[in-house]
């Protein structure tokens, strides 16, 4: 069974600085998706960034980028120029490419605080 | 496009009762997935519906059920509520493989 591990329960960053959130996963599949979701205090889950396993190039969305290491099964999220609005729970998620594609497997989350 | 909507947003029920939660996906999305979020267990997959058929099911007891209508709207039902069913129930819709968009959730409290 696939698993997702986020080893940092909480992290803190100074406004305008850069922070990296870690995620490792385990799967025997070769094709899959990885995601980072953000859940602010409002509880609305927001898709931050997505990566397809077959793509070697790391995904980037504005201030958010990932470091995808397929062999190491590692998928970290880098947030540059951190803003107060980035404070939230961040979840790493794995999605199968095949039959179980409707089932995302989530890590336990990392709570990010941003200090002014 | 309007996002995923869930009703009601908050619900308080008594042990032993049943509850029905509703989810309207983004227009054009045919897949709807349901998740339970609790502080202890985190986010856990309940089931997924696609074109009115349950395509995947998580490891939850039979008290948890769902359905999807022809307009892709989905409902989930929990019968014989237990205190442990208190949670945030999230619905997500998807148009294609992988990417899911979440609704605001329904906060269920069982007393």
CSV table of N, CA and C in Angstrom, one decimal, chain B residues 3-98:
chain,number,residue,atom,x,y,z
B,3,UNK,N,-17.0,26.9,-7.6
B,3,UNK,CA,-16.3,25.8,-7.0
B,3,UNK,C,-17.2,24.7,-6.5
B,4,UNK,N,-16.6,23.8,-5.8
B,4,UNK,CA,-17.3,22.7,-5.2
B,4,UNK,C,-18.1,23.2,-4.0
B,5,UNK,N,-19.3,22.9,-3.9
B,5,UNK,CA,-20.1,23.3,-2.8
B,5,UNK,C,-20.6,22.1,-1.9
B,6,UNK,N,-20.7,22.4,-0.6
B,6,UNK,CA,-21.1,21.3,0.3
B,6,UNK,C,-22.2,21.9,1.2
B,7,UNK,N,-23.2,21.1,1.5
B,7,UNK,CA,-24.2,21.5,2.4
B,7,UNK,C,-24.6,20.3,3.3
B,8,UNK,N,-24.9,20.6,4.6
B,8,UNK,CA,-24.8,21.8,5.2
B,8,UNK,C,-23.3,22.1,5.6
B,9,UNK,N,-23.0,23.2,6.1
B,9,UNK,CA,-21.6,23.5,6.5
B,9,UNK,C,-21.3,23.0,7.9
B,10,UNK,N,-22.3,23.0,8.7
B,10,UNK,CA,-22.2,22.6,10.1
B,10,UNK,C,-23.4,21.7,10.5
B,11,UNK,N,-23.2,20.7,11.3
B,11,UNK,CA,-24.3,19.8,11.7
B,11,UNK,C,-24.0,19.2,13.0
B,12,UNK,N,-25.0,19.2,13.9
B,12,UNK,CA,-24.9,18.6,15.2
B,12,UNK,C,-25.9,17.5,15.3
B,13,UNK,N,-25.5,16.3,15.5
B,13,UNK,CA,-26.4,15.1,15.6
B,13,UNK,C,-26.2,14.4,16.9
B,14,UNK,N,-27.1,13.5,17.3
B,14,UNK,CA,-27.0,12.7,18.5
B,14,UNK,C,-26.6,11.3,18.1
B,15,UNK,N,-25.9,10.6,18.9
B,15,UNK,CA,-25.5,9.2,18.7
B,15,UNK,C,-26.8,8.4,18.3
B,16,UNK,N,-26.6,7.6,17.4
B,16,UNK,CA,-27.7,6.7,16.9
B,16,UNK,C,-28.5,7.3,15.7
B,17,UNK,N,-28.4,8.6,15.5
B,17,UNK,CA,-29.1,9.2,14.4
B,17,UNK,C,-28.4,8.9,13.1
B,18,UNK,N,-29.0,9.3,12.0
B,18,UNK,CA,-28.3,9.2,10.7
B,18,UNK,C,-28.2,10.6,10.1
B,19,UNK,N,-27.3,10.8,9.2
B,19,UNK,CA,-27.1,12.1,8.6
B,19,UNK,C,-26.8,11.9,7.1
B,20,UNK,N,-27.2,12.9,6.3
B,20,UNK,CA,-26.9,12.9,4.9
B,20,UNK,C,-26.2,14.3,4.6
B,21,UNK,N,-25.1,14.1,3.9
B,21,UNK,CA,-24.3,15.3,3.5
B,21,UNK,C,-24.4,15.4,2.0
B,22,UNK,N,-24.3,16.6,1.4
B,22,UNK,CA,-24.5,16.8,0.0
B,22,UNK,C,-23.3,17.5,-0.6
B,23,UNK,N,-22.9,17.2,-1.8
B,23,UNK,CA,-21.8,17.8,-2.5
B,23,UNK,C,-22.2,18.1,-3.9
B,24,UNK,N,-22.0,19.3,-4.4
B,24,UNK,CA,-22.1,19.6,-5.8
B,24,UNK,C,-20.8,19.9,-6.4
B,25,UNK,N,-20.4,19.1,-7.4
B,25,UNK,CA,-19.0,19.3,-8.0
B,25,UNK,C,-19.0,20.5,-8.9
B,26,UNK,N,-17.8,20.8,-9.3
B,26,UNK,CA,-17.6,21.8,-10.3
B,26,UNK,C,-18.2,21.4,-11.6
B,27,UNK,N,-18.8,22.3,-12.3
B,27,UNK,CA,-19.5,22.0,-13.5
B,27,UNK,C,-18.6,21.3,-14.5
B,28,UNK,N,-19.1,20.1,-15.0
B,28,UNK,CA,-18.3,19.3,-15.9
B,28,UNK,C,-17.5,18.2,-15.3
B,29,UNK,N,-17.3,18.3,-14.0
B,29,UNK,CA,-16.5,17.3,-13.3
B,29,UNK,C,-17.5,16.1,-13.0
B,30,UNK,N,-17.0,14.9,-13.4
B,30,UNK,CA,-17.8,13.7,-13.2
B,30,UNK,C,-17.4,12.8,-12.1
B,31,UNK,N,-16.2,13.1,-11.5
B,31,UNK,CA,-15.7,12.3,-10.4
B,31,UNK,C,-15.9,13.1,-9.1
B,32,UNK,N,-16.4,12.4,-8.1
B,32,UNK,CA,-16.6,13.0,-6.8
B,32,UNK,C,-16.0,12.0,-5.7
B,33,UNK,N,-15.1,12.5,-4.9
B,33,UNK,CA,-14.5,11.7,-3.8
B,33,UNK,C,-14.9,12.3,-2.5
B,34,UNK,N,-15.0,11.5,-1.5
B,34,UNK,CA,-15.3,11.9,-0.1
B,34,UNK,C,-14.1,11.5,0.8
B,35,UNK,N,-13.8,12.4,1.7
B,35,UNK,CA,-12.8,12.2,2.7
B,35,UNK,C,-13.3,12.6,4.1
B,36,UNK,N,-12.8,11.9,5.1
B,36,UNK,CA,-13.0,12.2,6.5
B,36,UNK,C,-11.7,12.8,7.1
B,37,UNK,N,-11.8,13.9,7.7
B,37,UNK,CA,-10.6,14.5,8.4
B,37,UNK,C,-10.8,14.6,9.9
B,38,UNK,N,-10.0,14.0,10.6
B,38,UNK,CA,-10.0,14.1,12.1
B,38,UNK,C,-8.6,14.4,12.6
B,39,UNK,N,-8.5,15.0,13.8
B,39,UNK,CA,-7.1,15.4,14.3
B,39,UNK,C,-6.3,14.1,14.5
B,40,UNK,N,-6.9,13.0,14.9
B,40,UNK,CA,-6.1,11.8,15.1
B,40,UNK,C,-5.7,11.0,13.9
B,41,UNK,N,-6.6,10.9,13.0
B,41,UNK,CA,-6.4,10.0,11.8
B,41,UNK,C,-6.0,10.8,10.6
B,42,UNK,N,-6.2,12.1,10.6
B,42,UNK,CA,-5.8,12.9,9.4
B,42,UNK,C,-6.9,12.7,8.4
B,43,UNK,N,-6.5,12.8,7.1
B,43,UNK,CA,-7.4,12.7,6.0
B,43,UNK,C,-7.5,11.3,5.5
B,44,UNK,N,-8.7,10.8,5.5
B,44,UNK,CA,-8.9,9.4,5.1
B,44,UNK,C,-9.9,9.3,4.0
B,45,UNK,N,-9.7,8.5,3.0
B,45,UNK,CA,-10.5,8.4,1.8
B,45,UNK,C,-11.7,7.5,2.2
B,46,UNK,N,-12.9,8.0,1.9
B,46,UNK,CA,-14.1,7.2,2.1
B,46,UNK,C,-14.6,6.5,0.8
B,47,UNK,N,-14.9,7.2,-0.2
B,47,UNK,CA,-15.2,6.6,-1.5
B,47,UNK,C,-15.2,7.6,-2.6
B,48,UNK,N,-15.2,7.0,-3.8
B,48,UNK,CA,-15.3,7.9,-5.0
B,48,UNK,C,-16.4,7.4,-5.9
B,49,UNK,N,-17.1,8.3,-6.5
B,49,UNK,CA,-18.1,8.1,-7.5
B,49,UNK,C,-17.7,8.7,-8.8
B,50,UNK,N,-18.1,7.9,-9.9
B,50,UNK,CA,-17.8,8.4,-11.2
B,50,UNK,C,-19.0,7.9,-12.1
B,51,UNK,N,-19.7,8.9,-12.7
B,51,UNK,CA,-20.8,8.5,-13.6
B,51,UNK,C,-21.8,7.6,-12.8
B,52,UNK,N,-22.1,8.0,-11.6
B,52,UNK,CA,-23.2,7.4,-10.8
B,52,UNK,C,-22.8,6.0,-10.2
B,53,UNK,N,-21.5,5.6,-10.4
B,53,UNK,CA,-21.0,4.3,-10.0
B,53,UNK,C,-19.9,4.5,-8.9
B,54,UNK,N,-20.0,3.7,-7.9
B,54,UNK,CA,-18.9,3.8,-6.9
B,54,UNK,C,-17.6,3.1,-7.5
B,55,UNK,N,-16.6,3.9,-7.7
B,55,UNK,CA,-15.4,3.3,-8.4
B,55,UNK,C,-14.3,2.9,-7.4
B,56,UNK,N,-14.3,3.5,-6.2
B,56,UNK,CA,-13.3,3.1,-5.2
B,56,UNK,C,-13.9,3.3,-3.8
B,57,UNK,N,-13.5,2.5,-2.9
B,57,UNK,CA,-14.0,2.6,-1.5
B,57,UNK,C,-12.9,2.4,-0.5
B,58,UNK,N,-12.9,3.3,0.5
B,58,UNK,CA,-11.9,3.2,1.5
B,58,UNK,C,-12.3,2.2,2.6
B,59,UNK,N,-11.5,2.1,3.7
B,59,UNK,CA,-11.7,1.2,4.7
B,59,UNK,C,-12.6,1.7,5.8
B,60,UNK,N,-13.8,1.9,5.5
B,60,UNK,CA,-14.8,2.4,6.5
B,60,UNK,C,-15.9,1.4,6.6
B,61,UNK,N,-16.6,1.3,7.8
B,61,UNK,CA,-17.7,0.4,8.0
B,61,UNK,C,-18.9,0.7,7.0
B,62,UNK,N,-19.8,-0.3,6.9
B,62,UNK,CA,-20.9,-0.2,6.0
B,62,UNK,C,-21.9,0.9,6.4
B,63,UNK,N,-21.7,1.5,7.6
B,63,UNK,CA,-22.6,2.6,8.0
B,63,UNK,C,-22.4,3.8,7.1
B,64,UNK,N,-21.3,3.8,6.5
B,64,UNK,CA,-20.9,5.0,5.6
B,64,UNK,C,-21.3,4.5,4.2
B,65,UNK,N,-22.1,5.3,3.5
B,65,UNK,CA,-22.6,5.0,2.2
B,65,UNK,C,-22.7,6.3,1.4
B,66,UNK,N,-22.8,6.1,0.1
B,66,UNK,CA,-22.9,7.3,-0.8
B,66,UNK,C,-23.6,7.0,-2.0
B,67,UNK,N,-23.9,8.0,-2.8
B,67,UNK,CA,-24.4,7.8,-4.1
B,67,UNK,C,-24.2,9.1,-5.0
B,68,UNK,N,-24.3,8.9,-6.2
B,68,UNK,CA,-24.1,10.0,-7.1
B,68,UNK,C,-25.3,10.1,-8.1
B,69,UNK,N,-25.7,11.3,-8.4
B,69,UNK,CA,-26.9,11.4,-9.3
B,69,UNK,C,-26.4,11.7,-10.7
B,70,UNK,N,-27.4,11.7,-11.6
B,70,UNK,CA,-27.0,11.9,-13.0
B,70,UNK,C,-26.4,13.3,-13.3
B,71,UNK,N,-26.6,14.3,-12.5
B,71,UNK,CA,-26.0,15.6,-12.6
B,71,UNK,C,-24.7,15.7,-11.9
B,72,UNK,N,-24.1,14.6,-11.5
B,72,UNK,CA,-22.9,14.4,-10.8
B,72,UNK,C,-22.9,14.9,-9.3
B,73,UNK,N,-24.0,15.4,-8.9
B,73,UNK,CA,-24.1,15.7,-7.4
B,73,UNK,C,-24.0,14.5,-6.6
B,74,UNK,N,-23.4,14.5,-5.5
B,74,UNK,CA,-23.2,13.3,-4.7
B,74,UNK,C,-23.7,13.6,-3.2
B,75,UNK,N,-24.2,12.5,-2.6
B,75,UNK,CA,-24.5,12.5,-1.2
B,75,UNK,C,-23.8,11.4,-0.5
B,76,UNK,N,-23.5,11.7,0.8
B,76,UNK,CA,-23.0,10.6,1.6
B,76,UNK,C,-23.9,10.5,2.8
B,77,UNK,N,-24.1,9.3,3.3
B,77,UNK,CA,-25.0,9.0,4.4
B,77,UNK,C,-24.2,8.2,5.5
B,78,UNK,N,-24.4,8.6,6.7
B,78,UNK,CA,-23.8,7.9,7.8
B,78,UNK,C,-25.0,7.5,8.7
B,79,UNK,N,-25.2,6.2,8.9
B,79,UNK,CA,-26.2,5.7,9.8
B,79,UNK,C,-25.7,5.4,11.1
B,80,UNK,N,-26.6,5.3,12.1
B,80,UNK,CA,-26.3,4.9,13.5
B,80,UNK,C,-25.0,5.6,13.9
B,81,UNK,N,-25.1,6.9,14.0
B,81,UNK,CA,-23.9,7.8,14.3
B,81,UNK,C,-23.2,7.4,15.6
B,82,UNK,N,-21.9,7.4,15.6
B,82,UNK,CA,-21.1,7.2,16.8
B,82,UNK,C,-20.3,8.5,17.1
B,83,UNK,N,-19.9,8.6,18.4
B,83,UNK,CA,-19.1,9.8,18.7
B,83,UNK,C,-17.9,10.0,17.9
B,84,UNK,N,-17.3,8.8,17.5
B,84,UNK,CA,-16.1,8.9,16.7
B,84,UNK,C,-16.3,9.3,15.2
B,85,UNK,N,-17.6,9.5,14.9
B,85,UNK,CA,-17.8,10.0,13.5
B,85,UNK,C,-17.7,11.5,13.4
B,86,UNK,N,-17.5,12.2,14.6
B,86,UNK,CA,-17.4,13.6,14.6
B,86,UNK,C,-16.1,13.9,13.8
B,87,UNK,N,-16.3,14.8,12.8
B,87,UNK,CA,-15.1,15.0,11.9
B,87,UNK,C,-15.5,16.1,10.9
B,88,UNK,N,-14.5,16.5,10.1
B,88,UNK,CA,-14.8,17.4,8.9
B,88,UNK,C,-14.9,16.5,7.7
B,89,UNK,N,-16.0,16.5,7.0
B,89,UNK,CA,-16.1,15.7,5.8
B,89,UNK,C,-15.9,16.5,4.6
B,90,UNK,N,-15.0,16.1,3.8
B,90,UNK,CA,-14.6,16.9,2.6
B,90,UNK,C,-15.0,16.2,1.4
B,91,UNK,N,-15.5,16.9,0.4
B,91,UNK,CA,-15.8,16.4,-0.9
B,91,UNK,C,-14.9,17.0,-1.9
B,92,UNK,N,-14.5,16.3,-2.9
B,92,UNK,CA,-13.6,16.8,-3.9
B,92,UNK,C,-14.1,16.3,-5.3
B,93,UNK,N,-14.0,17.2,-6.3
B,93,UNK,CA,-14.4,16.8,-7.6
B,93,UNK,C,-13.2,16.9,-8.5
B,94,UNK,N,-13.3,16.1,-9.6
B,94,UNK,CA,-12.2,16.0,-10.6
B,94,UNK,C,-12.7,15.8,-12.0
B,95,UNK,N,-12.0,16.5,-12.9
B,95,UNK,CA,-12.4,16.3,-14.3
B,95,UNK,C,-11.6,15.3,-15.0
B,96,UNK,N,-10.4,15.1,-14.5
B,96,UNK,CA,-9.5,14.1,-15.2
B,96,UNK,C,-8.6,13.5,-14.1
B,97,UNK,N,-7.7,12.7,-14.6
B,97,UNK,CA,-6.9,12.0,-13.6
B,97,UNK,C,-6.1,12.8,-12.6
B,98,UNK,N,-6.2,12.4,-11.4
B,98,UNK,CA,-5.3,13.0,-10.4
B,98,UNK,C,-5.8,14.2,-9.6
